[in-house]
Structures are given as structure tokens and as C-alpha cells.
Coordinates of N, CA and C in Angstrom, one line a residue:
M1 N 79.5 159.7 124.2 CA 79.2 159.2 125.4 C 80.6 158.5 126.2
S2 N 81.1 159.4 127.0 CA 82.3 159.0 127.7 C 82.2 157.1 128.2
G3 N 83.0 156.9 128.6 CA 83.1 155.6 129.2 C 82.7 155.8 130.8
P4 N 82.9 154.6 131.8 CA 82.9 154.7 133.1 C 83.8 155.4 133.9
E5 N 83.4 155.9 135.2 CA 84.4 156.9 135.7 C 85.3 155.8 136.5
R6 N 86.4 155.9 136.4 CA 87.5 155.2 136.9 C 87.9 155.3 138.2
R7 N 87.9 154.7 139.5 CA 88.2 154.9 140.8 C 89.4 153.9 141.4
T8 N 89.9 154.3 142.2 CA 91.2 153.6 142.8 C 90.8 153.5 144.4
I9 N 90.7 152.4 145.0 CA 90.3 152.1 146.1 C 91.7 151.7 147.0
H10 N 91.9 152.2 147.9 CA 93.0 151.2 148.7 C 92.4 150.7 150.2
M11 N 92.2 149.6 150.2 CA 91.3 149.0 151.4 C 92.3 149.1 152.6
S12 N 93.8 149.3 152.4 CA 94.3 149.7 153.4 C 94.1 151.1 154.4
H13 N 93.9 152.0 153.4 CA 93.4 153.1 154.3 C 91.7 153.3 154.2
Y14 N 91.0 152.5 154.1 CA 89.5 152.4 154.4 C 89.3 152.1 155.7
Q15 N 88.5 153.1 156.0 CA 88.0 153.0 157.4 C 86.8 153.3 157.9
G16 N 86.5 152.1 158.4 CA 84.7 152.6 158.9 C 83.1 152.7 157.5
G17 N 82.4 152.6 157.8 CA 81.4 152.9 156.9 C 80.8 151.7 156.0
S18 N 80.2 151.7 155.1 CA 79.9 150.4 154.2 C 80.6 150.5 153.2
L19 N 81.4 149.1 152.7 CA 82.0 149.2 151.3 C 81.1 148.9 150.2
K20 N 79.9 148.9 150.4 CA 78.9 149.2 149.1 C 78.8 150.5 149.1
D21 N 78.8 151.6 149.8 CA 78.9 153.0 149.8 C 80.1 153.4 149.0
K22 N 81.2 152.7 149.1 CA 82.6 153.3 148.7 C 82.7 152.5 146.9
L23 N 82.1 151.3 146.6 CA 81.9 150.5 145.7 C 80.6 150.7 144.9
D24 N 80.1 152.3 145.0 CA 78.7 152.2 144.2 C 78.8 152.4 142.6
Q25 N 78.7 151.3 142.5 CA 78.2 150.9 140.7 C 77.1 151.2 140.0
G26 N 76.0 151.6 140.7 CA 74.7 151.7 140.2 C 74.3 150.5 139.2
D27 N 73.8 151.0 137.8 CA 73.3 149.9 137.3 C 74.6 149.5 136.3
Q28 N 75.5 149.7 136.4 CA 76.6 149.5 135.3 C 76.9 147.9 135.2
V29 N 76.7 147.7 133.9 CA 76.8 146.0 133.7 C 78.0 145.9 132.6
F30 N 78.8 144.6 133.1 CA 80.0 144.6 132.0 C 79.9 143.5 131.1
K31 N 80.2 143.6 130.1 CA 80.2 142.4 129.0 C 81.1 141.4 129.7
T32 N 82.7 141.7 129.8 CA 83.2 140.7 130.4 C 84.1 141.1 131.7
V33 N 85.0 139.8 132.1 CA 85.4 140.0 133.3 C 86.6 141.1 132.9
E34 N 87.2 140.9 131.9 CA 88.3 141.9 131.2 C 87.8 143.4 131.3
D35 N 86.8 143.5 130.9 CA 86.0 145.2 131.2 C 85.9 145.3 132.5
F36 N 85.4 144.6 133.4 CA 85.4 145.0 134.7 C 86.7 145.5 135.1
V37 N 87.7 144.3 135.1 CA 88.7 144.6 135.5 C 90.1 146.0 134.7
N38 N 89.5 146.1 134.1 CA 90.0 147.3 132.9 C 89.1 148.5 133.6
C39 N 88.1 148.7 134.0 CA 87.5 149.5 134.8 C 87.9 150.0 135.8
Y40 N 88.4 149.1 136.9 CA 88.6 149.4 138.0 C 90.0 149.1 138.6
V41 N 90.9 148.7 137.5 CA 92.4 148.5 137.7 C 93.2 149.7 137.3
D42 N 93.8 150.4 137.5 CA 94.5 151.4 136.8 C 96.1 150.9 136.5
D43 N 96.6 150.2 137.4 CA 97.9 149.8 137.2 C 97.8 148.4 135.9
T44 N 98.3 148.5 134.6 CA 98.1 147.7 133.7 C 98.9 146.4 134.2
S45 N 99.7 146.0 135.0 CA 100.9 145.0 135.3 C 100.1 144.4 136.4
K46 N 98.9 144.8 136.9 CA 98.2 144.0 137.9 C 96.9 143.9 137.2
R47 N 96.3 143.8 136.1 CA 95.0 143.7 135.5 C 95.4 142.0 135.0
R48 N 94.5 140.9 135.9 CA 94.6 139.8 136.0 C 93.1 139.2 136.0
P49 N 92.3 139.2 135.0 CA 90.8 138.6 135.3 C 90.8 137.5 135.9
I50 N 89.7 136.9 136.8 CA 89.5 135.9 137.4 C 88.6 134.9 136.5
K51 N 89.2 133.7 135.9 CA 88.3 133.2 134.9 C 88.3 131.8 135.4
K52 N 88.7 131.2 136.6 CA 88.5 129.8 137.0 C 88.5 130.1 138.9
M53 N 87.5 129.3 139.2 CA 87.6 129.9 141.0 C 87.6 128.0 141.5
L54 N 88.8 127.9 142.3 CA 88.8 126.6 143.1 C 88.1 126.7 144.2
V55 N 87.1 125.7 144.4 CA 86.5 125.4 145.7 C 87.2 124.1 146.2
A56 N 87.7 124.5 147.3 CA 88.6 123.3 147.8 C 87.6 122.9 149.1
T57 N 86.3 122.7 149.2 CA 85.8 122.1 150.3 C 84.6 121.7 149.6
N58 N 83.8 121.1 150.5 CA 82.4 120.5 150.2 C 81.3 120.6 151.2
G59 N 80.1 120.4 150.8 CA 79.1 120.5 151.7 C 78.2 122.1 151.4
I60 N 77.8 122.4 152.4 CA 76.9 123.5 152.6 C 77.7 124.9 152.4
A61 N 79.2 124.9 152.9 CA 79.7 126.3 152.8 C 80.2 126.4 151.3
A62 N 80.6 125.5 150.7 CA 80.8 125.5 149.5 C 79.6 125.9 148.3
V63 N 78.5 125.1 148.6 CA 77.5 125.6 147.7 C 76.9 127.4 148.3
R64 N 77.3 127.6 149.4 CA 77.1 128.7 149.7 C 77.7 130.1 149.1
C65 N 78.9 129.5 149.4 CA 80.1 130.4 148.4 C 79.9 130.5 147.1
I66 N 79.3 129.5 146.1 CA 79.4 129.3 144.7 C 78.1 130.2 144.2
L67 N 77.0 130.0 145.1 CA 75.8 130.7 145.1 C 75.9 132.5 145.4
S68 N 76.8 132.7 146.3 CA 77.0 134.0 146.4 C 78.0 134.6 145.4
V69 N 79.0 134.0 144.7 CA 79.5 134.4 143.6 C 78.9 134.5 142.5
R70 N 77.9 133.5 142.3 CA 76.6 133.7 140.9 C 76.0 134.7 141.0
K71 N 75.5 135.1 142.4 CA 74.7 136.0 142.5 C 75.1 137.6 142.0
L72 N 76.5 137.5 142.9 CA 77.4 138.9 142.3 C 77.7 138.9 141.0
L73 N 77.9 137.7 140.2 CA 78.3 137.7 138.6 C 76.9 138.0 137.8
M74 N 75.6 137.7 138.1 CA 74.3 138.1 138.0 C 74.5 139.8 137.7
Q75 N 74.5 140.4 138.8 CA 74.5 141.8 139.4 C 75.7 142.6 138.2
L76 N 76.7 142.0 138.2 CA 77.8 142.7 137.4 C 77.8 142.6 136.0
F77 N 77.2 141.2 135.6 CA 77.8 140.8 134.1 C 76.3 140.4 133.5
R78 N 75.5 140.2 134.4 CA 73.7 139.4 133.8 C 74.3 138.3 133.2
N79 N 75.3 137.5 133.5 CA 75.8 135.8 133.5 C 76.5 135.3 134.4
D80 N 75.7 134.5 134.9 CA 76.5 134.0 136.2 C 77.5 132.8 135.8
R81 N 77.7 132.4 134.6 CA 78.5 131.3 134.2 C 79.4 131.8 133.5
I82 N 79.7 133.2 133.8 CA 81.0 134.0 133.1 C 82.4 133.2 133.4
I83 N 82.6 132.9 135.1 CA 83.4 132.1 135.9 C 83.3 130.6 135.9
K84 N 84.1 130.0 135.9 CA 84.0 128.4 135.9 C 84.9 128.2 137.4
F85 N 83.8 127.2 137.7 CA 84.3 127.1 139.4 C 84.8 125.6 139.1
I86 N 85.8 124.9 139.6 CA 86.3 123.9 140.0 C 86.2 123.3 141.5
C87 N 85.2 122.4 141.7 CA 85.2 121.7 143.0 C 86.0 120.4 143.4
L88 N 86.2 120.3 144.5 CA 86.8 119.0 144.7 C 85.9 118.4 145.7
T89 N 85.7 117.0 145.3 CA 84.7 116.2 145.8 C 85.0 115.0 146.2
T90 N 84.5 114.1 147.3 CA 84.9 112.7 147.6 C 84.5 111.6 146.7
E91 N 84.9 110.6 146.8 CA 84.1 109.3 145.9 C 82.9 109.2 146.7
Q92 N 82.6 109.1 147.7 CA 81.8 109.1 148.6 C 80.3 109.9 148.1
E93 N 80.8 111.3 147.8 CA 79.8 112.2 147.6 C 79.2 111.9 146.2
I94 N 80.1 111.5 145.2 CA 79.7 111.0 143.9 C 78.8 110.0 143.7
R95 N 79.3 109.0 144.4 CA 78.6 107.5 144.5 C 77.3 107.9 145.3
S96 N 77.0 108.8 146.2 CA 75.9 109.4 146.9 C 74.9 110.0 145.9
N97 N 75.2 110.4 144.6 CA 74.6 111.5 143.7 C 74.0 112.5 144.6
A98 N 74.9 113.2 145.4 CA 74.3 114.6 146.1 C 74.2 115.8 145.2
G99 N 73.0 116.0 145.7 CA 72.4 117.1 145.0 C 73.2 118.5 145.0
K100 N 74.1 118.6 146.1 CA 74.8 119.9 146.2 C 75.7 119.9 145.1
I101 N 76.2 118.7 144.5 CA 77.5 118.3 143.5 C 77.0 119.2 141.9
I102 N 75.8 119.5 141.9 CA 75.1 119.7 140.7 C 74.9 121.2 140.8
V103 N 75.2 121.9 141.7 CA 75.0 123.5 141.5 C 75.7 123.9 140.7

């Protein structure tokens, strides 16, 4: 059984259509972020998997961002906690025990 097919996509040359059509992954699931990066990045000097993401805003926009990324992580890795989110918040939000902080 051979490994997944490698594709290089140059976004500067991409014109029109749906990006989803270009990145057709089917039911491919990766065990780690490193496996995903190794599959899609040909240049070894540019292989840097994302392990942490800083969300430097608060409120509904931050919650939507985190939920969208987690949805993508579930599709690719079947694990939405594979990337750690670091969120900035204010003392007022912590004191108010806002529900959005717990996301």
C-alpha cells in the first residue's frame, strides 16, 4: 500500500473556482500535525507544524475562530485538541466568569 499522493499548490497562481476542489482530501485522516505537513509540503526547510495558536481577541469572533479551527482539526485528525489555543482575556472577563472563556 503506497502513501498519500503529494500535491503542491501555489496560491499566487490559483485563479477562480473553489479552493475545496483544489484541496480534495476525501476521507484522509492524519495521526499528527507533522504527518499532515509532511504530506503537503515538499520543501523540507519549510516544514513547520503549528502546535499552538494565539487568539489575540475576545468575544464572539474569538469563539467562532476557535470553533472553526476545531471543526477543521476534527475533519483532518479526528482530534480537536491536537493544537493548543492560547487566548488573551481581560480581568473583567475572568471576574465575570464569562462562558466564552471556557470554550
